[in-house]
CSV table of C-alpha atoms in Angstrom, one decimal:
chain,number,residue,atom,x,y,z
A,1,MET,CA,-25.5,11.8,0.3
A,2,ASN,CA,-23.4,15.0,0.2
A,3,GLU,CA,-23.8,16.3,-3.3
A,4,THR,CA,-20.4,18.0,-3.2
A,5,PHE,CA,-18.5,14.7,-3.0
A,6,HIS,CA,-16.8,13.6,-6.2
A,7,GLN,CA,-18.5,10.7,-8.0
A,8,PRO,CA,-17.0,8.1,-10.4
A,9,VAL,CA,-18.1,8.0,-14.0
A,10,ASP,CA,-21.1,5.7,-14.3
A,11,ALA,CA,-20.2,2.6,-16.3
A,12,ALA,CA,-23.8,2.1,-17.2
A,13,LYS,CA,-23.7,5.5,-19.0
A,14,VAL,CA,-20.1,5.7,-20.3
A,15,PRO,CA,-18.4,2.3,-21.0
A,16,ARG,CA,-15.2,1.5,-19.0
A,17,PHE,CA,-13.0,1.7,-22.0
A,18,ALA,CA,-14.0,5.3,-22.8
A,19,GLY,CA,-12.9,8.5,-21.2
A,20,HIS,CA,-9.8,9.5,-19.2
A,21,ALA,CA,-8.1,6.8,-17.2
A,22,THR,CA,-8.2,7.9,-13.5
A,23,PHE,CA,-8.2,5.9,-10.3
A,24,MET,CA,-11.8,4.5,-9.9
A,25,ARG,CA,-12.9,6.7,-12.8
A,26,LEU,CA,-13.0,9.6,-10.3
A,27,PRO,CA,-12.3,13.3,-11.3
A,28,ALA,CA,-8.7,14.2,-11.8
A,29,ILE,CA,-8.0,17.3,-9.7
A,30,ALA,CA,-4.8,19.2,-9.1
A,31,SER,CA,-5.1,19.6,-5.3
A,32,ALA,CA,-6.2,17.5,-2.3
A,33,GLU,CA,-7.9,20.6,-0.8
A,34,GLY,CA,-11.3,19.5,0.5
A,35,LEU,CA,-10.7,15.8,0.0
A,36,ASP,CA,-11.0,13.1,2.7
A,37,ILE,CA,-8.9,10.6,0.7
A,38,ALA,CA,-6.5,11.5,-2.0
A,39,LEU,CA,-5.7,8.7,-4.6
A,40,VAL,CA,-2.2,9.4,-5.8
A,41,GLY,CA,0.4,7.6,-8.1
A,42,ILE,CA,4.1,7.3,-7.4
A,43,PRO,CA,5.6,6.2,-10.7
A,44,TRP,CA,9.1,5.6,-9.4
A,45,ASP,CA,11.3,2.5,-9.0
A,46,GLY,CA,14.6,4.0,-8.2
A,47,GLY,CA,15.1,1.6,-5.3
A,48,THR,CA,14.7,-1.6,-7.4
A,49,THR,CA,17.7,-3.9,-7.2
A,50,ASN,CA,16.8,-6.3,-10.0
A,51,ARG,CA,13.7,-6.3,-12.2
A,52,ALA,CA,12.7,-2.7,-12.8
A,53,GLY,CA,9.2,-1.7,-14.1
A,54,ALA,CA,7.2,-0.7,-11.1
A,55,ARG,CA,7.4,2.9,-12.3
A,56,HIS,CA,4.6,1.9,-14.7
A,57,GLY,CA,2.3,0.6,-12.0
A,58,PRO,CA,0.2,3.6,-11.4
A,59,ARG,CA,-0.8,4.1,-15.0
A,60,GLU,CA,-1.9,0.4,-15.4
A,61,VAL,CA,-3.7,0.3,-12.1
A,62,ARG,CA,-5.6,3.4,-13.1
A,63,ASN,CA,-6.6,1.6,-16.3
A,64,TYR,CA,-7.8,-1.5,-14.5
A,65,SER,CA,-9.5,0.4,-11.7
A,66,SER,CA,-12.2,1.2,-14.2
A,67,LEU,CA,-13.5,-2.3,-13.4
A,68,MET,CA,-14.3,-1.3,-9.8
A,69,ARG,CA,-18.0,-0.5,-9.2
A,70,SER,CA,-19.3,1.9,-6.6
A,71,THR,CA,-20.4,-0.5,-3.7
A,72,HIS,CA,-18.5,-3.0,-1.6
A,73,HIS,CA,-20.4,-6.3,-1.8
A,74,VAL,CA,-19.6,-7.4,1.8
A,75,PHE,CA,-19.6,-4.1,3.8
A,76,LYS,CA,-22.4,-2.7,1.5
A,77,THR,CA,-20.3,0.5,1.8
A,78,GLU,CA,-20.6,3.1,-1.0
A,79,PRO,CA,-17.2,4.9,-0.4
A,80,PHE,CA,-17.9,7.7,-2.8
A,81,LYS,CA,-21.1,8.7,-0.9
A,82,ILE,CA,-19.5,8.7,2.5
A,83,ALA,CA,-16.1,10.3,1.8
A,84,ASN,CA,-14.8,12.9,-0.7
A,85,ILE,CA,-12.3,11.2,-2.9
A,86,ALA,CA,-10.5,12.1,-6.1
A,87,ASP,CA,-7.4,11.3,-8.2
A,88,VAL,CA,-4.8,14.0,-7.5
A,89,GLY,CA,-2.4,12.7,-10.2
A,90,ASP,CA,1.1,11.6,-9.7
A,91,VAL,CA,3.7,13.1,-7.3
A,92,ALA,CA,6.8,14.6,-9.0
A,93,VAL,CA,9.6,12.1,-9.3
A,94,ASN,CA,13.2,12.0,-10.4
A,95,PRO,CA,14.2,8.8,-12.2
A,96,ILE,CA,17.9,9.7,-12.2
A,97,ASP,CA,18.7,11.1,-8.8
A,98,LEU,CA,17.6,8.7,-6.0
A,99,LEU,CA,17.8,11.0,-3.1
A,100,ASN,CA,16.1,13.9,-4.9
A,101,GLY,CA,13.4,11.4,-5.9
A,102,LEU,CA,12.8,10.6,-2.3
A,103,GLU,CA,12.6,14.3,-1.5
A,104,LEU,CA,10.1,14.9,-4.3
A,105,ILE,CA,7.8,12.0,-3.2
A,106,GLU,CA,7.9,13.2,0.4
A,107,ALA,CA,7.0,16.8,-0.6
A,108,GLY,CA,4.1,15.5,-2.7
A,109,ILE,CA,2.6,13.4,0.0
A,110,ALA,CA,3.3,16.1,2.7
A,111,ASP,CA,1.1,18.5,0.6
A,112,ILE,CA,-1.8,16.0,0.7
A,113,VAL,CA,-1.4,15.5,4.4
A,114,ALA,CA,-1.2,19.3,5.0
A,115,LYS,CA,-4.5,19.7,3.3
A,116,GLY,CA,-6.2,17.2,5.7
A,117,ALA,CA,-6.6,14.3,3.3
A,118,LEU,CA,-5.5,10.7,3.8
A,119,PRO,CA,-3.1,9.5,1.1
A,120,LEU,CA,-3.8,6.2,-0.7
A,121,SER,CA,-1.0,5.7,-3.1
A,122,ILE,CA,0.0,3.3,-5.8
A,123,GLY,CA,3.7,2.7,-6.5
A,124,GLY,CA,6.3,2.3,-7.5
A,125,ASP,CA,8.7,0.0,-5.7
A,126,HIS,CA,8.6,-0.4,-1.9
A,127,LEU,CA,11.2,2.3,-1.3
A,128,THR,CA,8.4,4.8,-2.1
A,129,THR,CA,6.9,4.0,1.3
A,130,LEU,CA,9.8,5.6,3.1
A,131,PRO,CA,9.2,9.1,1.9
A,132,VAL,CA,5.5,8.6,2.4
A,133,LEU,CA,6.2,7.7,6.0
A,134,ARG,CA,8.4,10.8,6.3
A,135,ALA,CA,5.3,12.8,5.4
A,136,VAL,CA,2.6,11.1,7.5
A,137,ALA,CA,4.8,10.5,10.6
A,138,LYS,CA,6.4,13.9,10.7
A,139,ALA,CA,4.8,14.7,14.1
A,140,ALA,CA,5.2,11.3,15.8
A,141,PRO,CA,6.0,7.7,14.9
A,142,VAL,CA,3.2,5.5,13.7
A,143,GLY,CA,2.4,1.9,13.7
A,144,LEU,CA,2.6,-0.3,10.6
A,145,ILE,CA,0.7,-3.3,9.2
A,146,HIS,CA,2.9,-4.6,6.4
A,147,PHE,CA,1.8,-7.3,3.9
A,148,ASP,CA,4.8,-8.6,2.0
A,149,ALA,CA,6.9,-11.6,1.0
A,150,HIS,CA,10.0,-9.7,2.3
A,151,SER,CA,10.8,-8.0,5.6
A,152,ASP,CA,12.5,-5.1,3.8
A,153,THR,CA,14.6,-4.4,6.9
A,154,ASN,CA,18.1,-5.1,5.3
A,155,ASP,CA,20.8,-2.5,5.9
A,156,THR,CA,22.7,-2.1,2.6
A,157,TYR,CA,23.0,-3.4,-0.9
A,158,PHE,CA,25.9,-3.3,-3.3
A,159,GLY,CA,28.5,-2.1,-0.8
A,160,ASN,CA,27.1,1.0,0.9
A,161,ASN,CA,23.7,1.7,-0.7
A,162,HIS,CA,21.3,2.3,2.2
A,163,TYR,CA,18.2,3.1,0.0
A,164,THR,CA,16.7,0.3,-1.9
A,165,HIS,CA,13.3,-1.5,-1.9
A,166,GLY,CA,14.8,-4.0,0.5
A,167,THR,CA,15.7,-1.4,3.2
A,168,PRO,CA,12.8,1.1,3.7
A,169,PHE,CA,11.5,-0.1,7.1
A,170,ARG,CA,15.0,-0.3,8.6
A,171,ARG,CA,15.5,3.4,7.6
A,172,ALA,CA,12.0,4.3,8.8
A,173,ILE,CA,12.7,2.9,12.3
A,174,GLU,CA,16.2,4.5,12.4
A,175,GLU,CA,14.6,7.9,11.5
A,176,GLY,CA,11.9,7.5,14.2
A,177,LEU,CA,9.0,7.3,11.7
A,178,LEU,CA,7.8,3.9,13.0
A,179,ASP,CA,7.3,2.6,16.5
A,180,PRO,CA,8.9,-0.8,16.1
A,181,HIS,CA,6.8,-2.3,18.9
A,182,ARG,CA,3.7,-1.5,16.8
A,183,VAL,CA,5.0,-3.0,13.5
A,184,VAL,CA,3.6,-6.3,12.2
A,185,GLN,CA,4.8,-8.0,9.0
A,186,ILE,CA,2.5,-10.6,7.5
A,187,GLY,CA,3.2,-13.2,4.8
A,188,ILE,CA,7.0,-13.2,4.9
A,189,ARG,CA,8.6,-16.1,3.0
A,190,GLY,CA,11.2,-17.2,0.5
A,191,SER,CA,14.9,-17.7,0.5
A,192,ILE,CA,17.0,-15.2,2.3
A,193,TYR,CA,20.6,-13.9,2.1
A,194,SER,CA,21.7,-15.4,5.4
A,195,PRO,CA,20.3,-17.2,8.5
A,196,ASP,CA,20.4,-14.0,10.5
A,197,GLU,CA,18.8,-11.8,7.9
A,198,HIS,CA,15.8,-11.0,10.2
A,199,ASN,CA,17.7,-10.8,13.4
A,200,TRP,CA,17.8,-6.9,13.4
A,201,ALA,CA,14.0,-6.7,12.8
A,202,GLN,CA,13.3,-9.1,15.6
A,203,ALA,CA,15.7,-7.3,17.9
A,204,GLN,CA,13.6,-4.2,17.4
A,205,ARG,CA,10.6,-6.3,18.5
A,206,ILE,CA,9.0,-6.2,15.0
A,207,ARG,CA,6.4,-9.0,14.9
A,208,ILE,CA,7.1,-11.1,11.8
A,209,ILE,CA,4.4,-13.5,10.9
A,210,TYR,CA,5.8,-15.9,8.3
A,211,ILE,CA,3.5,-17.4,5.7
A,212,GLU,CA,3.7,-20.8,7.4
A,213,GLU,CA,2.3,-19.3,10.6
A,214,PHE,CA,-0.4,-17.4,8.7
A,215,LEU,CA,-1.5,-20.7,7.0
A,216,ALA,CA,-1.6,-22.5,10.3
A,217,ARG,CA,-3.6,-19.9,12.2
A,218,GLY,CA,-5.7,-18.2,9.5
A,219,ALA,CA,-6.5,-14.6,8.6
A,220,GLU,CA,-8.9,-13.9,11.5
A,221,ALA,CA,-6.5,-15.0,14.3
A,222,VAL,CA,-3.5,-13.3,12.6
A,223,MET,CA,-5.3,-10.0,12.1
A,224,ALA,CA,-6.7,-10.1,15.7
A,225,GLU,CA,-3.1,-10.2,16.9
A,226,ALA,CA,-2.1,-7.5,14.5
A,227,ARG,CA,-4.9,-5.2,15.7
A,228,ASP,CA,-3.8,-5.8,19.3
A,229,ILE,CA,-0.3,-4.8,18.4
A,230,VAL,CA,-1.1,-1.5,16.6
A,231,GLY,CA,-4.0,-0.7,18.9
A,232,ASP,CA,-6.1,2.4,18.4
A,233,GLU,CA,-3.1,4.7,17.7
A,234,PRO,CA,-2.3,6.0,14.2
A,235,THR,CA,-1.2,3.3,11.9
A,236,TYR,CA,-0.1,3.0,8.2
A,237,VAL,CA,-0.8,0.1,6.0
A,238,THR,CA,1.5,-1.0,3.2
A,239,PHE,CA,0.6,-3.8,0.8
A,240,ASP,CA,3.3,-5.2,-1.4
A,241,ILE,CA,1.7,-7.1,-4.3
A,242,ASP,CA,4.3,-9.8,-4.0
A,243,SER,CA,2.7,-10.9,-0.8
A,244,ILE,CA,0.2,-12.6,-3.2
A,245,ASP,CA,1.3,-15.8,-4.9
A,246,PRO,CA,2.8,-15.1,-8.4
A,247,SER,CA,0.3,-17.5,-9.9
A,248,MET,CA,-2.2,-14.8,-9.2
A,249,ALA,CA,0.0,-11.7,-9.4
A,250,PRO,CA,3.0,-12.4,-11.6
A,251,GLY,CA,3.7,-8.8,-12.5
A,252,THR,CA,6.1,-7.9,-9.8
A,253,GLY,CA,9.8,-7.4,-9.4
A,254,THR,CA,10.6,-10.0,-6.7
A,255,PRO,CA,8.1,-12.8,-7.0
A,256,GLU,CA,8.0,-15.5,-4.3
A,257,ILE,CA,5.9,-18.7,-4.6
A,258,GLY,CA,3.7,-19.8,-1.8
A,259,GLY,CA,2.0,-16.5,-1.1
A,260,PHE,CA,-1.5,-15.4,-0.2
A,261,THR,CA,-4.4,-16.1,-2.6
A,262,THR,CA,-6.3,-13.1,-3.8
A,263,ARG,CA,-9.2,-14.2,-1.6
A,264,GLU,CA,-7.0,-14.3,1.5
A,265,ALA,CA,-5.6,-10.9,0.6
A,266,GLN,CA,-9.1,-9.4,0.4
A,267,GLN,CA,-10.0,-10.9,3.8
A,268,LEU,CA,-6.8,-9.5,5.4
A,269,VAL,CA,-7.6,-6.0,4.2
A,270,ARG,CA,-11.2,-6.2,5.3
A,271,LEU,CA,-10.0,-7.1,8.8
A,272,LEU,CA,-8.3,-3.7,9.0
A,273,ASP,CA,-11.7,-2.1,9.4
A,274,GLY,CA,-12.0,0.0,12.5
A,275,LEU,CA,-8.3,0.9,12.9
A,276,THR,CA,-7.0,4.4,12.9
A,277,LEU,CA,-5.3,4.7,9.6
A,278,VAL,CA,-3.1,7.7,8.5
A,279,GLY,CA,-2.7,6.3,5.0
A,280,ALA,CA,-2.0,3.3,2.9
A,281,ASP,CA,-0.3,2.1,-0.3
A,282,VAL,CA,-0.1,-0.7,-2.8
A,283,VAL,CA,3.4,-1.2,-4.2
A,284,GLU,CA,5.5,-3.3,-6.6
A,285,VAL,CA,2.9,-3.7,-9.4
A,286,SER,CA,5.3,-4.1,-12.4
A,287,PRO,CA,3.3,-4.2,-15.7
A,288,PRO,CA,6.3,-5.2,-17.9
A,289,PHE,CA,6.2,-8.6,-16.1
A,290,ASP,CA,2.4,-9.0,-16.0
A,291,LEU,CA,0.3,-11.4,-17.9
A,292,GLY,CA,-3.0,-10.2,-19.4
A,293,GLY,CA,-3.3,-7.4,-16.7
A,294,MET,CA,-3.6,-10.0,-13.9
A,295,THR,CA,-1.5,-8.1,-11.4
A,296,SER,CA,-2.9,-4.7,-12.3
A,297,ILE,CA,-6.5,-5.9,-11.6
A,298,VAL,CA,-5.3,-7.4,-8.3
A,299,GLY,CA,-3.6,-4.1,-7.4
A,300,ALA,CA,-6.8,-2.1,-8.4
A,301,THR,CA,-9.0,-4.4,-6.3
A,302,ILE,CA,-6.8,-4.2,-3.2
A,303,MET,CA,-6.7,-0.5,-3.6
A,304,PHE,CA,-10.6,-0.5,-3.7
A,305,GLU,CA,-10.6,-2.7,-0.6
A,306,LEU,CA,-8.3,-0.3,1.3
A,307,LEU,CA,-10.4,2.6,0.0
A,308,CYS,CA,-13.5,1.2,1.5
A,309,VAL,CA,-11.9,0.6,4.9
A,310,MET,CA,-10.5,4.2,4.8
A,311,ALA,CA,-13.9,5.7,3.8
A,312,ARG,CA,-15.6,3.9,6.6
A,313,GLN,CA,-13.1,5.5,9.0
A,314,VAL,CA,-14.0,8.9,7.5
A,315,GLU,CA,-17.7,8.2,8.0
A,316,ARG,CA,-17.1,7.2,11.7
A,317,ARG,CA,-15.1,10.3,12.3
A,318,ARG,CA,-17.8,12.5,10.9
A,319,GLY,CA,-20.5,10.6,12.8
């Protein structure tokens, strides 16, 4: 073990309900300098079209992440011993000016990337992924594995509004941030605005795997295809909490029944192991709509699963 790596507070010495609330009970630091993975909050929901509240997601996920322990029970990975990880706080946001809010989020993530750390962020609505991609894909387009109930490739809302949580991946492709031939969307379901709603995405050759196909084929087959599509090239992972059925994650802005179980979600994330990830996020946790912290604990657990995959990547890179 490298003694310079940050370590979480030991719950056997300081109870989980005590001390400062940080992601995974890690130190809160001001800079990503020297980190391998930077855990960061994006408390912003300026792209929400209906039920606001995801701006409160990072704070509650921090709280519930105190329930995470130090070792992954399947991988036997101890992420805090193989990678230097800390909570770098929240990026600056502007809850009033949408475009300025996007600029501030991009700048905050770009600072993390410039310091050589992989960003693992908690949102915030799904529009937050657009400025994150602007930061991580500045040099070249990346691939995307996208877990969600919704494709989020619509064009406009309410007349001429191009920036909502239903449009980020259309904008990302238009801006050259994503290689659409290396984009996979898994778990898509629910009623849509029109029969041709997904035509644009499919015309870009985005691979959309609807929930019915996922259920018919299973996680291993679906993720084998997803891995083939993104290959060994740089890839970003975005996990919308509404990909999970609202019976298990009710605290979200746009719930859709018929989603993943939490067990299926864990399996899907574990099958990312070995890919070349440039960052990841968990979005759309909305505590005002939660019940007993159910969704926040799911968000914290998916964050830990992603963290373990990313830490294993760091270890391989070092090795």
